[in-house]
Coordinates of N, CA, C and O in Angstrom, one line a residue:
X17 N 101.8 153.0 113.3 CA 101.3 153.9 112.5 C 100.0 153.7 112.5 O 99.3 153.0 112.2
X18 N 99.3 155.0 112.9 CA 98.1 154.8 113.1 C 97.2 155.1 111.3 O 98.0 155.9 111.0
X19 N 96.2 154.2 111.3 CA 95.9 154.2 109.9 C 94.6 155.3 109.8 O 94.3 155.8 108.4
X20 N 93.7 156.0 111.0 CA 93.1 156.5 110.9 C 93.4 157.6 111.6 O 94.1 157.8 112.4
X21 N 92.5 158.8 111.0 CA 92.3 159.9 111.9 C 91.7 160.8 111.9 O 90.4 160.6 110.8
X22 N 91.0 161.6 112.8 CA 89.7 162.0 113.4 C 89.8 163.6 113.0 O 90.8 164.1 113.2
X23 N 89.0 164.0 112.4 CA 88.5 165.5 111.7 C 87.3 165.8 112.5 O 86.3 165.8 111.6
X24 N 87.3 166.4 113.4 CA 85.8 166.7 114.1 C 85.6 165.3 114.6 O 85.8 164.3 115.2
X25 N 84.4 165.1 113.9 CA 83.8 163.7 114.2 C 83.9 162.9 113.0 O 83.1 161.8 113.0
X26 N 84.9 163.5 112.0 CA 84.7 162.3 110.8 C 86.1 161.4 110.9 O 87.1 162.0 110.8
X27 N 85.7 160.3 110.1 CA 87.1 159.6 110.5 C 87.7 159.6 109.3 O 87.0 159.2 108.1
X28 N 88.9 159.6 108.7 CA 89.4 160.3 107.4 C 90.8 159.0 107.6 O 91.8 159.2 108.1
X29 N 90.6 158.0 106.8 CA 92.0 157.4 106.5 C 92.9 157.9 105.9 O 93.1 158.7 105.0
X30 N 94.3 157.8 106.7 CA 95.5 158.7 106.5 C 96.0 158.4 104.9 O 96.9 159.1 104.3
X31 N 96.0 157.1 104.7 CA 96.5 156.6 103.4 C 95.9 157.4 102.3 O 96.3 157.7 101.1
X32 N 94.5 157.7 102.2 CA 93.9 158.8 101.5 C 94.8 160.1 101.6 O 94.9 160.7 100.3
X33 N 94.8 160.6 102.0 CA 95.5 162.0 102.4 C 97.0 161.5 101.7 O 97.3 162.4 100.8
X34 N 97.9 160.7 102.0 CA 98.8 160.5 101.5 C 98.7 159.8 100.3 O 99.7 160.5 99.5
X35 N 98.1 159.3 99.8 CA 97.8 159.0 98.2 C 97.2 160.2 97.5 O 98.0 160.1 96.4
X36 N 96.7 161.1 97.9 CA 96.2 162.1 97.0 C 97.3 163.3 96.7 O 97.8 163.8 96.0
X37 N 98.3 163.5 97.8 CA 99.4 164.1 97.7 C 100.3 163.6 96.8 O 101.4 164.0 95.8
X38 N 101.0 162.0 96.6 CA 101.5 161.5 95.8 C 100.8 161.6 94.5 O 101.8 161.8 93.6
X39 N 99.6 161.5 94.3 CA 99.1 161.4 93.1 C 99.1 163.0 92.7 O 99.2 163.3 91.4
X40 N 98.9 164.2 93.3 CA 98.8 165.5 93.1 C 100.4 166.2 92.3 O 100.8 166.5 91.3
X41 N 101.4 165.2 93.0 CA 102.8 165.4 92.3 C 102.9 164.8 91.4 O 103.4 165.4 90.2
X42 N 102.8 163.3 91.1 CA 102.8 162.8 89.9 C 102.0 163.7 88.8 O 102.5 163.8 87.4
X43 N 100.8 163.8 89.2 CA 100.1 164.3 88.0 C 100.8 165.4 87.3 O 100.8 166.1 86.0
X44 N 101.5 166.6 88.3 CA 101.6 167.6 87.9 C 103.2 167.9 87.2 O 103.7 168.2 86.5
X45 N 104.1 166.5 87.6 CA 105.4 166.5 86.8 C 104.9 165.5 85.5 O 105.7 165.9 84.6
X46 N 103.9 164.7 85.7 CA 103.0 164.6 84.1 C 103.1 165.5 82.8 O 103.0 165.3 82.2
X47 N 102.0 166.9 83.7 CA 102.0 167.9 83.0 C 103.3 168.6 82.3 O 103.3 169.2 81.3
X48 N 104.1 168.6 83.6 CA 105.7 169.2 82.8 C 105.9 168.5 81.5 O 106.6 168.8 80.7
X49 N 105.9 167.2 82.1 CA 106.9 165.8 80.6 C 106.2 166.2 79.4 O 106.7 166.5 78.4
X50 N 104.6 166.5 79.6 CA 104.0 166.5 78.1 C 104.2 167.9 77.7 O 104.1 168.0 76.7
X51 N 104.0 169.0 78.4 CA 104.2 170.5 77.8 C 106.1 170.5 77.3 O 105.9 170.5 76.3
X52 N 106.6 169.5 77.6 CA 107.8 169.4 77.1 C 107.8 168.7 75.8 O 108.5 169.1 75.2
X53 N 107.2 167.8 76.0 CA 106.9 166.6 74.7 C 106.6 167.3 73.4 O 107.0 167.7 72.1
X54 N 105.4 168.4 74.1 CA 104.8 169.1 72.7 C 105.7 170.2 72.3 O 105.4 170.5 71.2
X55 N 106.5 170.9 73.3 CA 107.2 172.0 72.6 C 108.7 171.3 72.0 O 108.5 172.3 71.0
X56 N 108.9 170.0 72.0 CA 110.4 169.6 71.8 C 109.7 169.1 70.3 O 110.0 169.4 69.2
X57 N 108.4 168.6 69.9 CA 107.6 168.5 68.9 C 107.2 169.5 67.8 O 107.7 169.5 66.6
X58 N 106.7 170.4 68.7 CA 106.1 171.4 67.6 C 106.7 173.2 67.8 O 106.0 173.5 67.4
X59 N 107.8 172.8 69.1 CA 108.1 174.5 68.8 C 107.3 175.4 69.8 O 106.5 175.0 70.8
X60 N 107.5 177.0 69.7 CA 107.1 177.9 70.1 C 105.7 177.8 69.6 O 104.7 178.2 70.2
X61 N 105.0 176.7 68.6 CA 103.8 176.7 68.0 C 102.8 175.7 68.4 O 102.0 175.1 67.9
X62 N 103.2 175.2 69.4 CA 102.7 173.7 70.0 C 101.3 173.5 70.0 O 100.4 173.0 70.2
X63 N 100.8 174.9 70.4 CA 99.5 175.0 70.9 C 98.7 174.8 69.4 O 97.5 174.2 69.0
X64 N 99.1 175.3 68.4 CA 98.5 175.0 67.0 C 98.4 173.3 66.6 O 97.5 172.9 65.5
X65 N 99.1 172.5 67.2 CA 98.5 171.0 67.2 C 97.7 170.5 67.8 O 97.1 169.3 67.4
X66 N 97.0 171.5 68.9 CA 96.1 171.3 69.5 C 94.8 171.2 68.5 O 94.3 172.5 68.0
X67 N 93.6 170.6 68.3 CA 92.4 170.4 67.7 C 91.6 171.5 67.8 O 91.6 171.5 69.2
X68 N 90.8 172.3 66.9 CA 90.0 173.3 67.7 C 89.3 173.3 68.3 O 89.0 173.7 69.3
X69 N 88.7 171.8 68.3 CA 87.5 171.3 69.0 C 88.0 171.5 70.4 O 87.5 171.6 71.5
X70 N 89.0 170.6 71.0 CA 89.6 170.8 72.2 C 90.2 171.8 72.7 O 89.6 172.3 73.9
X71 N 90.5 172.9 72.0 CA 90.7 174.4 72.2 C 89.6 175.1 73.1 O 89.7 175.5 73.5
X72 N 88.7 174.7 71.7 CA 87.3 175.5 72.4 C 86.7 175.2 73.7 O 86.2 175.6 74.5
X73 N 87.0 173.7 73.7 CA 86.5 173.2 74.7 C 87.2 173.8 76.4 O 87.0 174.0 77.0
X74 N 88.4 174.0 76.0 CA 89.5 174.3 77.3 C 89.0 175.6 77.6 O 89.2 176.3 78.6
X75 N 88.9 176.4 76.1 CA 88.3 178.1 76.5 C 87.6 178.2 77.4 O 87.3 179.0 78.4
X76 N 86.5 177.0 77.1 CA 85.1 177.5 78.0 C 85.0 176.9 79.5 O 84.9 177.5 80.3
X77 N 86.1 176.1 79.4 CA 86.6 175.8 81.0 C 87.4 176.8 81.7 O 87.3 177.2 82.9
X78 N 88.4 177.1 80.7 CA 89.1 178.3 81.3 C 88.0 179.6 81.8 O 88.7 180.2 82.7
X79 N 87.2 180.0 81.0 CA 86.3 181.0 81.6 C 85.4 180.6 82.8 O 85.4 181.5 83.6
X80 N 85.0 179.2 82.4 CA 84.4 178.7 83.8 C 85.1 178.9 84.9 O 84.6 179.4 86.4
X81 N 86.5 178.8 84.9 CA 87.5 178.8 86.2 C 87.7 180.4 86.6 O 87.8 180.5 87.7
X82 N 87.6 181.2 85.6 CA 87.5 182.6 85.7 C 86.4 183.0 86.6 O 86.8 183.8 87.5
X83 N 85.4 182.5 86.7 CA 84.5 182.8 87.3 C 84.3 182.6 89.1 O 84.0 183.1 89.6
X84 N 85.3 181.6 88.6 CA 85.7 181.4 90.4 C 87.3 181.9 90.7 O 87.5 181.8 92.0
X85 N 87.1 182.9 90.3 CA 88.4 183.9 90.7 C 88.6 184.4 92.4 O 89.0 184.2 93.1
X86 N 87.1 184.7 92.7 CA 86.9 184.7 94.0 C 87.1 184.1 95.0 O 87.7 184.2 96.0
X87 N 87.6 182.4 94.8 CA 88.0 181.7 95.3 C 89.5 181.8 95.7 O 90.2 180.8 96.6
X88 N 90.2 182.4 94.8 CA 91.7 182.7 94.9 C 92.2 181.5 95.0 O 93.4 181.4 95.3
X89 N 91.8 180.3 94.0 CA 92.7 179.5 93.7 C 93.4 179.6 92.4 O 93.4 180.5 91.8
X90 N 94.4 179.1 91.8 CA 94.9 179.0 90.8 C 94.3 178.5 89.6 O 93.8 177.5 89.4
X91 N 94.5 179.7 88.7 CA 93.7 179.6 87.0 C 95.2 179.5 86.4 O 95.4 180.4 86.7
X92 N 94.9 178.8 85.6 CA 95.5 178.7 84.3 C 95.1 178.7 82.9 O 94.3 177.7 83.1
X93 N 95.7 179.2 81.9 CA 94.9 179.0 80.6 C 95.3 178.4 79.6 O 95.5 177.9 78.6
X94 N 96.8 177.5 80.3 CA 97.3 176.9 79.5 C 96.4 175.4 79.4 O 96.0 174.6 80.4
X95 N 96.5 174.5 78.1 CA 95.8 173.6 77.8 C 96.4 172.3 78.5 O 95.7 171.3 78.8
X96 N 97.4 172.0 78.7 CA 97.9 170.9 79.4 C 97.9 171.1 80.6 O 97.2 170.2 81.8
X97 N 98.0 172.4 81.6 CA 97.8 173.0 82.9 C 96.2 172.5 83.3 O 96.0 172.2 84.5
X98 N 95.3 172.7 82.3 CA 94.1 172.8 82.4 C 93.4 171.4 82.3 O 92.1 171.1 82.6
X99 N 94.1 170.5 81.9 CA 93.5 168.9 81.3 C 93.1 168.4 82.6 O 93.9 168.5 83.9
X100 N 92.2 167.2 82.4 CA 91.8 166.3 83.3 C 93.0 165.4 83.4 O 93.6 165.3 82.3
X101 N 92.9 164.3 83.8 CA 93.6 163.2 84.0 C 94.0 162.5 82.6 O 94.8 162.1 82.0
X102 N 92.2 162.4 82.4 CA 92.0 161.7 80.9 C 92.7 162.4 79.9 O 93.2 161.8 79.2
X103 N 92.6 163.3 79.8 CA 93.0 164.2 78.9 C 94.1 164.5 78.8 O 94.9 164.4 77.7
X104 N 94.7 164.6 80.1 CA 96.6 164.6 80.3 C 96.9 163.5 79.3 O 98.0 163.1 78.7
X105 N 96.4 162.2 79.5 CA 96.4 160.8 79.3 C 96.6 161.1 77.3 O 97.8 160.5 77.1
X106 N 95.5 161.6 77.0 CA 95.4 161.2 75.3 C 96.9 162.2 75.4 O 97.0 161.8 74.1
X107 N 97.2 163.3 75.9 CA 98.0 164.3 75.4 C 99.4 163.2 75.4 O 99.9 163.6 74.3
X108 N 99.5 162.6 76.5 CA 100.6 162.1 76.7 C 100.7 160.8 75.6 O 101.8 160.6 75.2
X109 N 100.0 160.5 75.1 CA 99.8 158.8 74.6 C 99.3 159.2 73.0 O 99.4 158.3 72.1
X110 N 99.5 160.4 72.5 CA 99.2 160.9 71.4 C 100.1 160.3 70.2 O 101.7 160.6 70.7
X111 N 100.1 159.9 69.1 CA 100.9 159.4 68.4 C 102.1 160.3 67.8 O 103.2 159.9 67.7
X112 N 102.1 161.0 68.0 CA 103.1 162.3 67.5 C 103.7 162.9 68.4 O 105.2 162.9 68.3
X113 N 103.6 162.6 69.8 CA 104.3 163.3 71.2 C 104.7 162.4 71.7 O 105.7 162.3 72.5
X114 N 104.2 160.9 71.8 CA 104.8 160.1 72.7 C 106.1 159.6 72.3 O 106.7 159.3 73.2
X115 N 106.4 159.6 70.7 CA 108.0 159.2 71.0 C 108.6 160.2 71.8 O 110.1 159.8 72.6
X116 N 108.4 161.6 71.8 CA 109.1 162.3 73.0 C 109.0 162.1 74.2 O 109.6 162.3 75.0
X117 N 107.9 161.8 74.6 CA 107.4 161.5 76.0 C 108.2 160.1 76.5 O 108.9 160.0 77.4
X118 N 108.5 159.6 75.5 CA 109.2 158.3 75.6 C 110.7 158.7 75.9 O 111.8 157.9 76.9
X119 N 111.2 159.1 75.1 CA 112.5 159.8 75.2 C 112.9 160.4 76.4 O 114.1 160.5 76.7
X120 N 111.8 161.4 76.9 CA 112.2 162.0 77.8 C 111.8 161.4 79.7 O 112.7 161.4 80.1
X121 N 111.4 160.3 79.2 CA 111.1 159.2 80.4 C 111.6 157.9 80.3 O 111.6 157.2 81.5
X122 N 112.1 157.7 79.3 CA 112.2 156.1 79.5 C 111.5 155.0 79.4 O 111.3 154.0 80.2
X123 N 110.2 155.6 79.5 CA 109.0 154.9 79.6 C 108.3 154.8 78.1 O 107.3 155.3 77.9
X124 N 108.4 153.2 78.0 CA 107.3 152.8 76.5 C 105.7 153.3 76.8 O 105.0 153.1 77.7
X125 N 105.7 153.7 75.7 CA 103.7 154.1 75.5 C 103.0 153.0 76.1 O 102.0 153.3 76.7
X126 N 103.4 151.6 75.8 CA 102.3 151.0 76.1 C 102.3 150.7 77.8 O 101.2 150.7 78.7
X127 N 103.3 150.6 78.5 CA 103.4 150.6 80.0 C 102.7 151.8 80.9 O 102.4 152.2 81.7
X128 N 103.2 152.9 80.0 CA 103.0 154.5 80.1 C 101.4 154.6 80.2 O 100.6 154.5 81.2
X129 N 100.8 153.8 79.6 CA 99.3 153.9 79.3 C 98.8 152.9 80.7 O 97.9 153.2 81.1
X130 N 98.9 151.8 80.7 CA 98.9 150.9 81.8 C 98.9 151.8 83.1 O 98.3 151.4 83.8
X131 N 99.9 152.2 83.4 CA 100.4 153.1 84.8 C 99.3 154.3 84.8 O 99.0 154.4 85.6
X132 N 99.2 154.9 84.1 CA 98.1 156.1 83.7 C 96.8 155.5 84.2 O 95.9 156.2 84.6
X133 N 96.6 154.3 83.6 CA 95.0 154.0 83.9 C 95.3 153.2 85.4 O 93.8 153.1 85.8
X134 N 96.2 152.8 85.9 CA 96.2 152.5 87.2 C 95.9 153.8 88.2 O 95.2 153.7 89.3
X135 N 96.9 154.6 87.7 CA 96.3 155.7 88.4 C 95.4 156.8 88.5 O 94.5 157.3 89.6
X136 N 94.6 156.5 87.1 CA 93.5 156.9 87.0 C 91.8 156.3 88.2 O 91.4 156.6 88.7
X137 N 92.4 154.7 88.1 CA 91.4 154.4 88.7 C 91.6 154.5 90.2 O 90.5 154.8 90.8
X138 N 93.0 154.7 91.0 CA 93.1 155.0 92.2 C 92.5 156.4 92.8 O 91.6 156.8 93.5
X139 N 92.4 157.3 91.7 CA 92.5 158.8 91.7 C 91.2 158.6 91.9 O 90.4 159.5 92.6
X140 N 90.3 158.2 91.1 CA 88.8 158.1 90.8 C 88.2 157.4 92.3 O 87.0 158.1 92.9
X141 N 88.5 156.6 92.8 CA 88.8 156.1 94.5 C 88.7 157.3 95.2 O 87.5 157.5 96.3
X142 N 89.4 158.2 95.0 CA 89.9 159.0 96.0 C 88.8 160.1 95.8 O 88.2 161.1 96.7
X143 N 88.8 160.5 94.5 CA 87.6 161.8 94.3 C 86.6 161.4 94.7 O 85.3 162.1 95.1
X144 N 86.1 160.0 95.1 CA 84.4 159.9 95.6 C 84.7 159.3 96.6 O 83.7 158.8 97.3
X145 N 85.5 159.6 97.6 CA 85.7 159.5 99.2 C 85.6 158.0 99.3 O 85.2 158.0 100.2
X146 N 86.4 157.0 98.5 CA 86.2 155.8 99.1 C 87.6 155.3 100.0 O 88.8 155.7 99.5
X147 N 87.1 154.9 100.8 CA 89.0 154.5 101.6 C 89.2 153.5 101.1 O 88.9 152.4 100.4
X148 N 91.0 154.0 101.0 CA 91.7 152.4 100.3 C 92.0 151.4 101.0 O 92.0 151.5 102.4
X149 N 92.0 150.4 100.4 CA 92.2 149.3 101.0 C 93.8 148.9 101.5 O 94.4 149.8 100.5
X150 N 94.1 147.9 101.7 CA 95.6 147.8 102.3 C 96.1 147.0 100.6 O 97.0 147.4 99.7
X151 N 95.1 146.2 99.7 CA 95.7 145.9 98.2 C 95.6 147.0 97.4 O 96.8 147.1 96.6
X152 N 94.6 148.1 97.5 CA 94.9 149.4 96.9 C 96.6 150.2 97.2 O 97.2 150.6 96.4
X153 N 96.6 150.2 98.3 CA 98.1 150.6 98.8 C 98.9 150.1 98.4 O 99.8 151.1 98.0
X154 N 99.1 148.8 98.6 CA 100.4 148.3 97.7 C 100.5 148.5 96.3 O 101.5 148.7 96.0
X155 N 99.2 148.3 95.8 CA 99.2 148.9 94.4 C 99.6 150.4 93.9 O 100.5 150.2 93.0
X156 N 99.3 151.2 94.8 CA 99.6 152.5 94.7 C 101.1 152.8 94.8 O 101.6 153.3 94.0
X157 N 101.8 151.9 95.8 CA 103.3 152.2 96.0 C 104.0 152.0 95.1 O 104.6 152.3 94.5
X158 N 103.4 150.5 94.2 CA 104.0 150.0 93.1 C 104.0 151.5 92.3 O 105.0 151.5 91.2
X159 N 103.2 151.7 91.6 CA 102.7 152.9 91.1 C 103.4 154.0 91.2 O 104.1 154.4 90.2
X160 N 103.6 154.3 92.4 CA 104.1 155.2 92.7 C 105.9 155.9 92.4 O 106.4 156.3 91.9
X161 N 106.1 154.2 92.8 CA 107.8 153.7 92.5 C 108.2 153.9 91.1 O 108.7 154.7 90.7
X162 N 107.0 153.6 90.2 CA 107.3 153.3 88.9 C 107.2 155.0 88.2 O 108.6 155.3 87.7
X163 N 106.1 155.5 88.6 CA 106.3 157.3 88.3 C 107.6 158.0 88.8 O 108.2 158.8 88.0
X164 N 107.9 157.2 90.0 CA 109.1 158.3 90.6 C 110.5 158.0 89.5 O 111.3 158.9 89.3
X165 N 110.7 156.7 89.1 CA 111.7 156.6 87.9 C 111.4 157.1 87.0 O 112.6 157.7 86.4
X166 N 110.3 157.3 86.5 CA 110.0 157.9 85.3 C 110.4 159.1 84.8 O 111.0 160.1 84.5
X167 N 110.0 160.2 86.9 CA 110.2 161.6 86.9 C 111.6 161.4 86.8 O 112.0 162.7 86.7
X168 N 112.2 160.9 87.8 CA 113.6 161.0 87.7 C 114.5 160.9 86.2 O 115.3 161.7 86.3
X169 N 113.6 160.0 85.5 CA 114.4 159.8 83.9 C 114.3 161.1 83.4 O 115.2 161.8 82.6
X170 N 112.9 161.9 83.3 CA 113.0 163.0 82.7 C 113.9 164.4 83.5 O 114.5 164.9 82.7
X171 N 113.7 164.3 84.8 CA 114.8 165.2 85.1 C 116.5 164.9 84.9 O 116.8 165.9 84.6
X172 N 116.6 163.6 84.8 CA 118.0 163.5 84.5 C 118.3 163.7 83.0 O 119.1 164.1 82.4
X173 N 117.5 163.3 82.0 CA 117.5 163.0 80.6 C 117.3 164.8 80.3 O 117.7 165.2 78.9
X174 N 116.5 165.5 80.8 CA 116.1 166.9 80.5 C 116.6 168.1 81.3 O 116.7 169.2 80.9
X175 N 115.9 167.7 82.4 CA 116.2 169.3 83.0 C 117.5 169.3 83.8 O 118.6 170.7 83.9
X176 N 118.5 168.0 84.1 CA 119.5 168.4 84.6 C 120.7 167.1 83.8 O 120.4 165.9 83.6
X177 N 121.7 168.3 83.3 CA 122.9 167.0 82.4 C 123.5 166.2 83.8 O 124.1 167.2 84.6
X178 N 123.3 165.0 83.6 CA 124.2 164.2 84.4 C 124.0 164.4 85.5 O 124.9 164.3 86.7
X179 N 122.8 164.6 86.2 CA 122.5 165.1 87.7 C 122.9 166.0 87.9 O 122.7 166.3 89.2
X180 N 123.5 167.0 87.1 CA 124.2 168.3 88.0 C 123.2 169.4 87.8 O 122.4 169.8 87.4
X181 N 123.0 169.8 89.4 CA 121.9 171.2 89.7 C 123.1 172.5 89.5 O 124.3 172.4 90.4
X182 N 122.8 173.5 89.1 CA 123.7 174.6 88.5 C 123.5 175.5 89.9 O 122.5 175.9 89.7
X183 N 124.3 176.2 90.1 CA 124.3 177.1 90.8 C 124.2 178.4 90.3 O 124.2 178.8 89.1
X184 N 123.9 179.4 90.9 CA 123.5 180.9 90.0 C 124.8 181.6 89.4 O 125.1 181.9 88.3
X185 N 126.2 181.3 90.1 CA 127.1 181.4 89.2 C 127.5 180.9 88.1 O 127.9 181.4 87.4
X186 N 127.1 179.6 88.1 CA 127.3 178.8 86.6 C 126.5 179.5 85.5 O 126.7 179.4 84.3
X187 N 125.1 180.0 85.8 CA 124.4 180.5 84.9 C 124.7 181.9 84.5 O 124.9 182.6 84.1

């Protein structure tokens, strides 16, 4: 397998591209898990559990995002979907919702924190256009495997009863 790809005259490490896609997927699943935990804890009034100063910060970010509407990018006004990885980590590890996160994923809070720190570090390397090393790749594969298990637990524990996927006729 080639480890480098040429884009015009620029060399791009393929593992960086693969890592970005894997982390993108994991982060979006974590947002689904987080939103589910907040709804389970607070019901339809889950937004009221978010402190006002955080909501104000997100409103400002949402308004800034709307200024970029001409770029035709996905814009969301949901606090969790608009959160950075650091903010998402704080939501997932919140003392009131973390028991729900653990129940959905079977991943204890301390282990989740450790895994979130690992992906944050790797994500920061990617964000600053650093080429990942073989060691980073090995760590990333382990982190991805851990989160895939966590996501599978969420799917089995919450989305699909006993792994069943229902057809249109069943609904």
